[in-house]
XYZ file of C-alpha atoms in Angstrom:
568
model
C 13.779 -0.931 54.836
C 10.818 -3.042 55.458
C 8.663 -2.654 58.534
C 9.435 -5.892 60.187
C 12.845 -4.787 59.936
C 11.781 -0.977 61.008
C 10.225 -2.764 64.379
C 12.787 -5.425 65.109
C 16.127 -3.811 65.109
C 15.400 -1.180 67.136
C 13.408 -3.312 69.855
C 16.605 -5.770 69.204
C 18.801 -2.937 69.747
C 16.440 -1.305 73.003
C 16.545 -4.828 74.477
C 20.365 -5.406 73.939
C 20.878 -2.019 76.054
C 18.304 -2.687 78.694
C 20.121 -6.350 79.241
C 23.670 -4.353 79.371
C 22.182 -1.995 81.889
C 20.968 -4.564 84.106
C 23.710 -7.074 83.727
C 26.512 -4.094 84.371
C 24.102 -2.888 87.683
C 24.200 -6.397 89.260
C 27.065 -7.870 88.096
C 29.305 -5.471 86.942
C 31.602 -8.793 85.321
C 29.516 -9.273 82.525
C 29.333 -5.938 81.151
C 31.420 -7.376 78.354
C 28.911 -9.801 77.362
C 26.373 -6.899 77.185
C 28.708 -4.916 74.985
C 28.783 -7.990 72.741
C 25.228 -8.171 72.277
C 24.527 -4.393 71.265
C 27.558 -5.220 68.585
C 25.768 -8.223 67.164
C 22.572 -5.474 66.944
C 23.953 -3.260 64.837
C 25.840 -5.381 62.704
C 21.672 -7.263 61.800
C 20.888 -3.643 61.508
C 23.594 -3.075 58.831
C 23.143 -6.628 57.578
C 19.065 -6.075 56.926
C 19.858 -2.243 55.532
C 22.211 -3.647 53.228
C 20.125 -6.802 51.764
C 17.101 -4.533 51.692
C 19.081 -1.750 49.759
C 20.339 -4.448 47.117
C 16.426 -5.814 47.006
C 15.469 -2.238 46.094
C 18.202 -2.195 43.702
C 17.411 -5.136 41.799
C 13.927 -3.967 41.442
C 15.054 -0.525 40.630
C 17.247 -2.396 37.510
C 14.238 -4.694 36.420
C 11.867 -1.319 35.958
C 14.460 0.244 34.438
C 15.100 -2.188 31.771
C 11.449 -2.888 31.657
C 11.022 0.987 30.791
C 13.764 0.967 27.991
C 12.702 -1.947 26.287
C 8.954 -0.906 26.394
C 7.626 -0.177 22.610
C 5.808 2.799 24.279
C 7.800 5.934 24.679
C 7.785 6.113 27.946
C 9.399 9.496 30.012
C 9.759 9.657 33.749
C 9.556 13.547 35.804
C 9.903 14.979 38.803
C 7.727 16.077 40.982
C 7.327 19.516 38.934
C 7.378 17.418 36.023
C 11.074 18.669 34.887
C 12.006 15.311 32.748
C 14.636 13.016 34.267
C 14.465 10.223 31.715
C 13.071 9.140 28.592
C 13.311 5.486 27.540
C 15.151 4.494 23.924
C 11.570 4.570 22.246
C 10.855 7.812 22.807
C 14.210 9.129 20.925
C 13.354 6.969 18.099
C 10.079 8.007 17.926
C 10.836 11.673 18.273
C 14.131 12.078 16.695
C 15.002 14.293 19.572
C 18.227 14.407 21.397
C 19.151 13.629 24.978
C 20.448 17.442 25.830
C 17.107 18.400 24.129
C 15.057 16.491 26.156
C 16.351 15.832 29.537
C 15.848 19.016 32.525
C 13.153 20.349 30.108
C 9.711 20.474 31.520
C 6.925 18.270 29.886
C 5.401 20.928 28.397
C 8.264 22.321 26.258
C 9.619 18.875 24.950
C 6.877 18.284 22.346
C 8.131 20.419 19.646
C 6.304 23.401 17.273
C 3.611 21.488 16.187
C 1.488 21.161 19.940
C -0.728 24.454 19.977
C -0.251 26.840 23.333
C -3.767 25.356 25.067
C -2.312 21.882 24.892
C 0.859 23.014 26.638
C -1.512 24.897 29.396
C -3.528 21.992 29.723
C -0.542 20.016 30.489
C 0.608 22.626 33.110
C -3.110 22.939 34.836
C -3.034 18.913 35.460
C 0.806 19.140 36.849
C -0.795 22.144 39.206
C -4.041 20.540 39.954
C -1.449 16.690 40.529
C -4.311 14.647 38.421
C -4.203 12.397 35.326
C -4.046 14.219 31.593
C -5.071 12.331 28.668
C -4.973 13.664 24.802
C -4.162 13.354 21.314
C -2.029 16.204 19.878
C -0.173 16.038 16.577
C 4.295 15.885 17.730
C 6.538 17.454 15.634
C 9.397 15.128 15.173
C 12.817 15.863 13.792
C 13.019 17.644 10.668
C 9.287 18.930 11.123
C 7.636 15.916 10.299
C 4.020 15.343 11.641
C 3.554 12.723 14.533
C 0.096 11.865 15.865
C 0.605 10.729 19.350
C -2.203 9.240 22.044
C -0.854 11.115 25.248
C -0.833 10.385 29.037
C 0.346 11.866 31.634
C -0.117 10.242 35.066
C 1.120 11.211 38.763
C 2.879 8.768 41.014
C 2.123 9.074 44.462
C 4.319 7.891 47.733
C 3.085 6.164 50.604
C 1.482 9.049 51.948
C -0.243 10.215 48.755
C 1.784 12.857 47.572
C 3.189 12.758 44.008
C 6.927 11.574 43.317
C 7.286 11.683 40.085
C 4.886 11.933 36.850
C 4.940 9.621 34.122
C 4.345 11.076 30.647
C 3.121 7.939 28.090
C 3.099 8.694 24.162
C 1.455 6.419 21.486
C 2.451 6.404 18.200
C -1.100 6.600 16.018
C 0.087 8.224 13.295
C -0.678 5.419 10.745
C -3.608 4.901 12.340
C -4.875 8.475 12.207
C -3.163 8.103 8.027
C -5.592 5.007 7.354
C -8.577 6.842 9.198
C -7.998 9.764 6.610
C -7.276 7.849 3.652
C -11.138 6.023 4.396
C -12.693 9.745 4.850
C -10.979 11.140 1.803
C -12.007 7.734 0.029
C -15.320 8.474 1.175
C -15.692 11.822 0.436
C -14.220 10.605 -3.470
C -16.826 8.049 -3.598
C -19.920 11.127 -2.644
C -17.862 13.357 -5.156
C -18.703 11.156 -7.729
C -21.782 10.308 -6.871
C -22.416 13.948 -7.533
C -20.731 14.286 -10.200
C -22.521 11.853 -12.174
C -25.272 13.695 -11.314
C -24.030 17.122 -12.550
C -22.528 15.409 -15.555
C -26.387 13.573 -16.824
C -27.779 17.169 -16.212
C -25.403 19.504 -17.155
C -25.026 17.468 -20.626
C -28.848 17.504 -20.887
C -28.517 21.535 -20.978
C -25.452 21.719 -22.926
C -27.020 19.625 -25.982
C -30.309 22.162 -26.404
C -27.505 24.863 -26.559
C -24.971 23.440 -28.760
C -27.923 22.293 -30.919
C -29.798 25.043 -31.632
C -26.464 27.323 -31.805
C -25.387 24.870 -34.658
C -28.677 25.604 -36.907
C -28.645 29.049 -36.074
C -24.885 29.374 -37.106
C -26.039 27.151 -40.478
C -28.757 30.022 -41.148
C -25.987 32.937 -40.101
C -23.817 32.270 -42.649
C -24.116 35.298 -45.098
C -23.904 37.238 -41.443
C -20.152 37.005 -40.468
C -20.595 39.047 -37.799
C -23.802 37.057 -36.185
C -21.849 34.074 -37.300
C -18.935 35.061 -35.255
C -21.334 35.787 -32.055
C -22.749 32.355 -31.990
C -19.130 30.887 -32.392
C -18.475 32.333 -28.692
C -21.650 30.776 -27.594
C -20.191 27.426 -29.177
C -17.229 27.883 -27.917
C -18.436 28.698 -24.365
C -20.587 25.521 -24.805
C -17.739 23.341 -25.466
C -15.744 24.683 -22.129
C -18.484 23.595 -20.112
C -18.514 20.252 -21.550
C -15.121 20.102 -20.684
C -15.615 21.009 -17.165
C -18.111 18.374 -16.775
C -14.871 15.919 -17.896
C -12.781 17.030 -15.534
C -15.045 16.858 -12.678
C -15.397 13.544 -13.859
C -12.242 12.751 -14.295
C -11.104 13.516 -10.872
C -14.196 11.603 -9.110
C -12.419 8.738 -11.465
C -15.917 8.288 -13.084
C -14.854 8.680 -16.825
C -12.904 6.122 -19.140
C -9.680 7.541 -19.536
C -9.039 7.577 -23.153
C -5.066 7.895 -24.945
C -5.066 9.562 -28.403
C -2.338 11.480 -30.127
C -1.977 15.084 -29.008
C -0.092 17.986 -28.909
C 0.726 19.235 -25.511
C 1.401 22.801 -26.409
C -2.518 22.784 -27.751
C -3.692 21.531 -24.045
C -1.103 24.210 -22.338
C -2.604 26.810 -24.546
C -6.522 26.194 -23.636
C -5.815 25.724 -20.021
C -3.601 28.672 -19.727
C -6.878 30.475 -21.464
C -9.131 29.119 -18.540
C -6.471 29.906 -15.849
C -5.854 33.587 -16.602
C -9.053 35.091 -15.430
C -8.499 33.535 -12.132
C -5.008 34.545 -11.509
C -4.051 37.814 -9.676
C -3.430 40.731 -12.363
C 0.098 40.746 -10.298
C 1.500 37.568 -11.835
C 2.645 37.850 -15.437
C 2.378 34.521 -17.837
C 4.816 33.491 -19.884
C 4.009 30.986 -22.950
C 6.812 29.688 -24.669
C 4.850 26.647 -26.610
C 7.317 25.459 -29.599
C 6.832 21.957 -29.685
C 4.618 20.436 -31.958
C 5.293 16.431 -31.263
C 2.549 14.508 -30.448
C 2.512 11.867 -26.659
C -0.234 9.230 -26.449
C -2.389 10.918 -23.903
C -5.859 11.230 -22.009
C -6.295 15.328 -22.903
C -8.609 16.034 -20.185
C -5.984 14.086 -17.778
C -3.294 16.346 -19.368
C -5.089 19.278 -18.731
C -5.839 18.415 -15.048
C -1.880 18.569 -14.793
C -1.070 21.469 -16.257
C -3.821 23.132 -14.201
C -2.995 21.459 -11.321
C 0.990 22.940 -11.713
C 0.092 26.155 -12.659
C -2.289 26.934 -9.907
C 0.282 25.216 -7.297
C 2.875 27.615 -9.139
C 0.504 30.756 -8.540
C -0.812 29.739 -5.132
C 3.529 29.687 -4.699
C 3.263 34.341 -5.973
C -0.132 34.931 -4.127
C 1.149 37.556 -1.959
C 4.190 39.244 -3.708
C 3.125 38.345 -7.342
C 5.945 37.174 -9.662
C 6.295 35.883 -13.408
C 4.631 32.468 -14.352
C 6.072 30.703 -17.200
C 5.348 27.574 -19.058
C 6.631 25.787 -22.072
C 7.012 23.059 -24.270
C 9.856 21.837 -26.382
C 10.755 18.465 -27.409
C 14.143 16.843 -26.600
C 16.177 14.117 -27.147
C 17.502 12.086 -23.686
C 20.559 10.057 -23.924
C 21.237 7.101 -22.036
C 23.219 9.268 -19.301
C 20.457 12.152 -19.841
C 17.901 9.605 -19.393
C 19.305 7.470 -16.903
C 18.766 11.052 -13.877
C 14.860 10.710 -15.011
C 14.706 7.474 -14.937
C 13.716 6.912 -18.296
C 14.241 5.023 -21.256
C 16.800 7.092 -23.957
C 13.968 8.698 -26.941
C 12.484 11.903 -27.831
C 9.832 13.617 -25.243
C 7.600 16.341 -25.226
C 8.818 18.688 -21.777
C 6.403 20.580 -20.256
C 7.796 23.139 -17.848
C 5.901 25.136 -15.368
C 8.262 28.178 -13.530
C 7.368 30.088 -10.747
C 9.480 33.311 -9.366
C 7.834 31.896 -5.790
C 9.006 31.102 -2.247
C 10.487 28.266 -3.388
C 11.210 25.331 -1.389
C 13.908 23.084 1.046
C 15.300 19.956 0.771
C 12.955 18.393 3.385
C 9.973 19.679 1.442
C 11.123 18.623 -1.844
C 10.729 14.997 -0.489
C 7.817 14.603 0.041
C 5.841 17.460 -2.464
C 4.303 13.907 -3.898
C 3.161 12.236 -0.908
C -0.660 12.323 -0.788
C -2.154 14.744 1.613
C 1.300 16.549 1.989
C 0.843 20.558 1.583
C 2.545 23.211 2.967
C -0.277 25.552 1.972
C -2.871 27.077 5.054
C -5.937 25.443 5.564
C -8.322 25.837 2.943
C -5.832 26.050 0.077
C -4.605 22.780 -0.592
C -5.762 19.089 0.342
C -2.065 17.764 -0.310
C -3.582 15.804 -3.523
C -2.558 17.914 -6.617
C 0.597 17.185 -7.453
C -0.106 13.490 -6.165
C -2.324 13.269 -8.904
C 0.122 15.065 -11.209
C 2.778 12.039 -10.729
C 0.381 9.332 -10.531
C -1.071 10.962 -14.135
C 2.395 11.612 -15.571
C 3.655 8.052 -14.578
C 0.524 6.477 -16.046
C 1.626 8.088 -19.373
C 5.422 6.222 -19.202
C 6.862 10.096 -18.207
C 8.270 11.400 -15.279
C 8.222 14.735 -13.362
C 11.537 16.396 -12.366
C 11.397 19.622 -10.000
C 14.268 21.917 -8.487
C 13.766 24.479 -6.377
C 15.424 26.535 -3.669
C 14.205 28.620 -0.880
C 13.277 32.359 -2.296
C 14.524 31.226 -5.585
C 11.077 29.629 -7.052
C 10.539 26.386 -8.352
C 10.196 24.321 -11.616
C 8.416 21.033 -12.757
C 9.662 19.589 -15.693
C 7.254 17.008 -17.408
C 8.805 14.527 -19.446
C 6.154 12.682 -21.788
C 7.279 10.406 -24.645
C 6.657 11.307 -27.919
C 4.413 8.898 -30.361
C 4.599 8.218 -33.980
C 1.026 8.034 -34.175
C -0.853 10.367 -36.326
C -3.352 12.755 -35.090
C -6.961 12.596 -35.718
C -8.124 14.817 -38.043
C -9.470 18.252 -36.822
C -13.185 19.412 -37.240
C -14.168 22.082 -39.500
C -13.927 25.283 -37.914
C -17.358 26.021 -39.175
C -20.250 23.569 -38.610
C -21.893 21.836 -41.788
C -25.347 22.250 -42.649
C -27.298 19.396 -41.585
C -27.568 17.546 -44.797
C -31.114 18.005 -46.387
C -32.347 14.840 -47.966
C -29.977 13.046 -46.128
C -32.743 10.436 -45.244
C -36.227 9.534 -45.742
C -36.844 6.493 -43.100
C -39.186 6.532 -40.183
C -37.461 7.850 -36.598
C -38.675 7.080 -33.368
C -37.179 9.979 -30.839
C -37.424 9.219 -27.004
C -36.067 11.600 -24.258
C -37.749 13.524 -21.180
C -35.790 16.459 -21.844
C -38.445 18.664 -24.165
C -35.485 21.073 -25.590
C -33.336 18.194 -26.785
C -36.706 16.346 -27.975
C -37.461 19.860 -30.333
C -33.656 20.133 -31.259
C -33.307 16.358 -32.589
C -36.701 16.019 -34.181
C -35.986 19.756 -36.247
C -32.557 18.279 -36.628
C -33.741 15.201 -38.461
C -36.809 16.296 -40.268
C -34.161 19.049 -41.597
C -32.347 16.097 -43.031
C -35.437 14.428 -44.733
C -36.680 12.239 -42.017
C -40.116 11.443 -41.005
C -39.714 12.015 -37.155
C -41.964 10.563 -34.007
C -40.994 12.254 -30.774
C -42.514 10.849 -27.070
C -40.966 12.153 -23.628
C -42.330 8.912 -22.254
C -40.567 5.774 -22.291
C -43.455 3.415 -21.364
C -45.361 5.505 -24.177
C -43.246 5.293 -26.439
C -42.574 1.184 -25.715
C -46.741 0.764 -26.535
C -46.914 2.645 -29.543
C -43.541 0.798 -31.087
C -45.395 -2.827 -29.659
C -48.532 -1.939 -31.361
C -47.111 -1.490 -35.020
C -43.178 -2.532 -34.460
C -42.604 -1.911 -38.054
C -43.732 1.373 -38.284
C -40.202 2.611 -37.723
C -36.909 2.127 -39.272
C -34.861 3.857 -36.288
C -35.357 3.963 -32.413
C -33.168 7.228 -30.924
C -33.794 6.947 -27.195
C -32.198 8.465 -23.924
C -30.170 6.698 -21.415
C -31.908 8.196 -18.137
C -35.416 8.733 -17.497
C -38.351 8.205 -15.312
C -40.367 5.071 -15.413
C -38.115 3.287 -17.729
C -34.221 3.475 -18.581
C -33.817 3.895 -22.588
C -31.413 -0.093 -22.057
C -34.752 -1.344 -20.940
C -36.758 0.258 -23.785
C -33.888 -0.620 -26.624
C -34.084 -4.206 -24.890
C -37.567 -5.104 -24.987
C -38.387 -2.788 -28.283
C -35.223 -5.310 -29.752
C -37.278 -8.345 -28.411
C -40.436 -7.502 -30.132
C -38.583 -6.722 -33.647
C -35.357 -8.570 -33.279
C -32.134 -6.960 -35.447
C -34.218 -2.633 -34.958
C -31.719 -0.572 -35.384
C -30.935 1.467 -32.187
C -28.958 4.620 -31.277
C -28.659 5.060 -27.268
C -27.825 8.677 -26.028
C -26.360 9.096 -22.858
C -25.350 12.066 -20.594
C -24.141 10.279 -17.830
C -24.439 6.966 -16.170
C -23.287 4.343 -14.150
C -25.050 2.121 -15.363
C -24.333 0.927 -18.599
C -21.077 1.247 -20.742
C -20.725 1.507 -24.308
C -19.333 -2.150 -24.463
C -22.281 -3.282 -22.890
C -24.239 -1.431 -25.056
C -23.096 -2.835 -28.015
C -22.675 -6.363 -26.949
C -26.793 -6.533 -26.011
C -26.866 -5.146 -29.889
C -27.650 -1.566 -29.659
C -26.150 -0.249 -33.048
C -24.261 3.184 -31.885
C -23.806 4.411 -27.981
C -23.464 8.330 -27.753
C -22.012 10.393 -25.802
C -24.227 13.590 -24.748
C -23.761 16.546 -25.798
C -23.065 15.579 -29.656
C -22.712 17.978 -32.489
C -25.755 17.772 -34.808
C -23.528 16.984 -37.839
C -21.784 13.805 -35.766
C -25.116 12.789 -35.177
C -26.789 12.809 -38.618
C -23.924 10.839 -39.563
C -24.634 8.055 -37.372
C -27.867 8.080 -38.130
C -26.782 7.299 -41.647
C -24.629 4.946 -40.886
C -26.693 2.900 -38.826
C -29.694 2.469 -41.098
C -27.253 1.780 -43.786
C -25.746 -1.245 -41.993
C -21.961 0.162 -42.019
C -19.897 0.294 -38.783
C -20.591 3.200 -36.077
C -19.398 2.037 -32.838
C -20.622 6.044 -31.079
C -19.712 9.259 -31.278
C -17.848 11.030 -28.845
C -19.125 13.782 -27.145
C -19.265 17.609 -28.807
C-alpha cells in the first residue's frame, strides 16, 4: 500500500465514525446515513488494497521475466542466503538441476571445483550483510571447468535491513581460454627465442667434439678398443645434436623435413633415451616388427613417441606397471578404415600400452584438447598429446586410444606407409679425411677458436692450403686487398662485428661468381633458400661430420651441384 493511501483511508475511515457519532448524538434519524458512509470507507480501503496489490503484482511479473530472460545467471536468496530461485541461465550455464540447486545455501551450490576459503569468504560477507565480489573457477556438469566473475550483493528493505541476497555469475571462461592461449603463445615465442640461442651455441660445442673425435677415431683404427671408446663419445655427440632438434622443434623454430623412415628405428632410439628416466618399477616392452617405411619429419616422430610414452609412465608413477610399445604394419579395409577415418592402404601402427589408471568416457573426450590434463600441477601443461594429434594428422595418420578406468590405456598410431626408398645409411665407421683431396687456397672465418683449429687441420689434412681469421671485418680486408688470393671462402653464420651473409655478400661483390660455403649453427636470420638465391654455393648445417664437409668442399670448387649438408 502506498502512503497516500496509508494516510487517507484511515483519516477517511476516523472521519466517517466521528460524523456517525455526532449525527447519531443529535439526530439519532440519520444514523443510517452514518452507517452508509463508514461502508463506502472500507469498501476505498479494499478497492486501493486491491489495485495496489495487482500494481505490485505486475511489477513482481516484469522482474521476474526480466530475471529469466537475463543472459547473466542470475540467483535470488533469502535472507540467510538459502537459494529460492535461479533464473534459466544459470541451469544452462551450470548444467545443474533444480532439486540440486534450490534450498541449498550459496555456498554449497558451486560444485567441487571452488576451494574451502572461497566458500568461507562467501559465508563471512552473508555474516558481516556486505557486497562479495570474485572470480573462482565452477565446476559444471560432468566436471567440466567454468571460470565465472562472481557477485554477491544484499538487498535491503525500507529500513535497511537485508531481504534477500542476489548472487550474479559471469561466464569468462573463453575469456580467461584466450588470455591463456596469448601467455602460452608468449611464453612459445621466449622459448624459442632461447632456443635459438642454445641451438647457435650448443652446435658451436658439438662441432669441436664431433670433429676432433672423427680424426682421432681415423688415427684409432688399428686400436679397436680406443676405436670403440671414441664411438660412445660420437655417439653421445650425436644425441645432443638431437636434443638441440627437438628443442627446436617444439619452439617451432626448425624446418620440418619428410623423408622415408622406419618407425620401429625412431621407437628404438627414443625408448633408449627414455629408459634411464623411467622408474626401475615399470617394465618396457618392445615388440618392433615392422620394417615399412611413412614419409616423416624423424625428430617430429620422435617427439610423439616420447611424448606417449612418458604420458603412459606418468599414467604407473605410483604403483609401477608394464610399458609396452610396438610396431607392425597392417592393411585397413574400407570398413577397417572407415572407424579411423582413413583412406583403405597399408600403415605403419605404432602402439604405446600402459597397465595405468586408465581413463572415463568424459576424459577420453577431451585427452586432445590443448591445455586439458588430468595430471597435478607441475606434471603436465595439457599440450602433449595435443601436439601428438596435430603431428600425427600432419603426417595423413590418425591416433586411436581405448581405455577404461583401472584397466590402462592404449594409443594406436596409424601412419601410411610410402613407396619411397630410404636414403642410404652412413658408414658405421667414419672415413679418413681424404689426403690430397685438394690443393686450392681456403679462406676459414669463424669466432669459435676450436672449430677454427678443427676445420683448418681438417682441410690442410686433405691437401689444402688453409687461411684461418676469427674476425670477420679482418678477414673482409685481407680478401679486398688481394681478392684472388683464394679459391674458397668457408665463413660462419653468427659473429661479432659482422654476420658471415654480410661478409659472403660484399667478399661476392668485390670478386663476383667466389665460391662460398656458409656454416650455420642457428639463426633466424637467413635460410638456406636465401642463401642460395644471393649465390652462396653450399649452406651448412652446424655440427657437420668432417667427411660431409670435405665433400662439399670438393664439390663446390669443382662447379657440380651441393645445395648443403645436413647436420652430423
Amino acid at each position: 500500500m502506498t502512503t497516500r493511501a496509508k494516510v487517507a483511508v484511515p483519516a477517511l475511515l476516523v472521519g466517517a465514525a466521528v460524523v456517525a457519532w455526532a449525527v447519531g448524538f443529535w439526530r439519532p434519524g440519520h444514523l443510517l446515513l452514518a452507517a452508509l458512509l463508514v461502508g463506502v470507507a472500507s469498501a476505498a480501503t479494499a478497492w486501493l488494497s486491491r489495485v495496489e496489490l495487482i500494481a505490485k503484482n505486475d511489477s513482481l511479473k516484469s522482474l521476474s521475466e526480466a530475471v529469466a530472460q537475463s543472459p547473466i545467471s542470475i540467483v535470488i536468496a533469502d535472507r540467510a542466503a538459502v537459494v529460492e530461485y535461479a533464473n534459466p541461465r544459470f541451469y544452462a550455464l551450470t548444467g545443474r538441476r533444480v532439486e540440486d540447486t534450490l534450498r541449498k545455501p550459496c555456498s554449497v551450490i558451486t560444485g567441487a571445483l571452488v576451494p574451502e576459503p572461497w566458500r568461507e569468504a562467501v559465508r563471512r560477507a552473508v555474516a558481516d550483510e556486505r557486497e562479495w565480489r570474485g572470480e573462482v573457477i565452477w565446476s559444471r556438469a560432468g566436471g567440466r571447468a567454468l571460470h565465472a566473475r562472481v557477485t554477491l550483493s544484499p538487498v535491503r528493505d525500507h529500513a535497511g535491513a537485508v531481504s534477500n541476497w542476489l548472487f550474479m555469475m559471469e561466464d569468462v571462461t573463453h575469456q580467461r581460454g584466450l588470455e591463456q592461449q596469448l601467455v602460452q603463445a608468449q611464453k612459445m615465442e621466449a622459448l624459442g627465442t632461447l632456443a635459438g640461442g642454445i641451438a647457435h651455441d650448443f652446435n658451436n660445442v658439438l662441432s669441436p667434439i664431433i670433429g676432433y673425435t672423427e680424426l682421432a677415431r681415423a688415427h684409432a683404427a688399428g686400436d679397436p678398443e680406443l676405436s670403440e671408446d671414441l664411438g660412445q663419445v660420437s655417439e653421445a655427440a650425436f644425441r645432443a645434436r638431437d636434443l638441440v632438434r627437438q628443442i627446436l622443434t617444439f619452439s617451432r623454430k626448425a624446418e620440418k623435413k619428410k623423408i622415408p623412415l622406419r618407425v620401429s628405428s625412431v621407437a628404438q632410439e627414443a625408448l633408449k633415451l627414455l629408459r634411464p628416466s623411467i622408474p626401475a618399477t615399470i617394465e618396457i616392452r618392445q615388440r618392433l616388427d615392422g620394417e615399412g617405411l611413412v614419409l616423416a619429419d624423424p625428430t617430429q616422430i620422435h617427439q610423439v613417441i616420447m611424448n606417449l610414452c612418458t604420458n603412459a609412465y606418468h599414467a604407473m608413477e605410483q604403483a609401477g606397471g608394464v610399458l609396452a610399445v610396438a610396431v607392425e604394419e597392417q592393411d585397413l579395409a574400407a570398413e577397417t578404415a572407415g572407424a579411423t577415418h582413413l583412406p583403405p592402404g597399408r600403415y605403419a601402427v605404432l602402439s604405446v600400452s600402459d597397465t595405468g589408471v586408465g581413463m572415463d568416457r568424459e576424459t577420453l573426450g577431451r585427452i586432445f584438447d590443448p591445455y586439458f590434463t588430468t595430471k597435478e600441477k607441475g606434471k603436465g601443461t595439457g599440450l602433449g598429446l595435443a601436439v601428438v594429434d596435430g603431428i600425427v594428422r600432419d603426417h595423413d595418420g590418425r591416433v586411436a586410444v581405448y581405455s577404461e578406468p583401472g584397466e590402462g590405456t592404449t594409443f594406436r598410431v596409424y601412419l601410411p606407409l610410402t613407396d619411397r626408398a630410404a636414403p642410404a645409411a652412413t658408414a658405421g665407421e667414419p672415413e679418413a679425411p681424404p689426403a690430397g683431396a685438394g690443393h686450392e687456397r681456403v679462406l676459414v672465418v669463424d669466432d669459435e677458436e676450436s672449430i677454427r683449429a678443427v676445420l683448418a687441420r681438417s682441410l690442410r689434412h686433405a691437401g689444402y692450403a688453409v687461411t684461418v681469421h676469427a674476425d670477420a671485418r679482418a678477414a673482409l680486408e685481407a680478401f679486398e686487398r688481394d681478392p684472388a688470393a683464394w679459391d674458397l671462402l668457408i665463413t660462419d653464420m653468427t659473429m661479432p662485428g659482422m654476420s658471415g651473409k654480410e661478409l659472403a655478400r660484399r667478399a661476392m661483390e668485390v670478386r663476383p661468381g667466389l665460391p662460398v660455403i656458409l656454416c650455420c649453427g642457428y639463426s633466424s636470420l637467413i635460410s638456406a633458400e636465401e642463401a642460395l638465391n644471393m649465390g652462396i654455393r653450399s649452406y651448412v648445417e652446424k655440427p657437420v661430420e668432417l667427411a660431409a664437409l670435405l665433400e662439399i668442399v670438393r664439390k663446390v670448387l669443382d662447379g657440380e651441384p651441393a645445395a648443403g649438408a645436413p647436420a652430423a
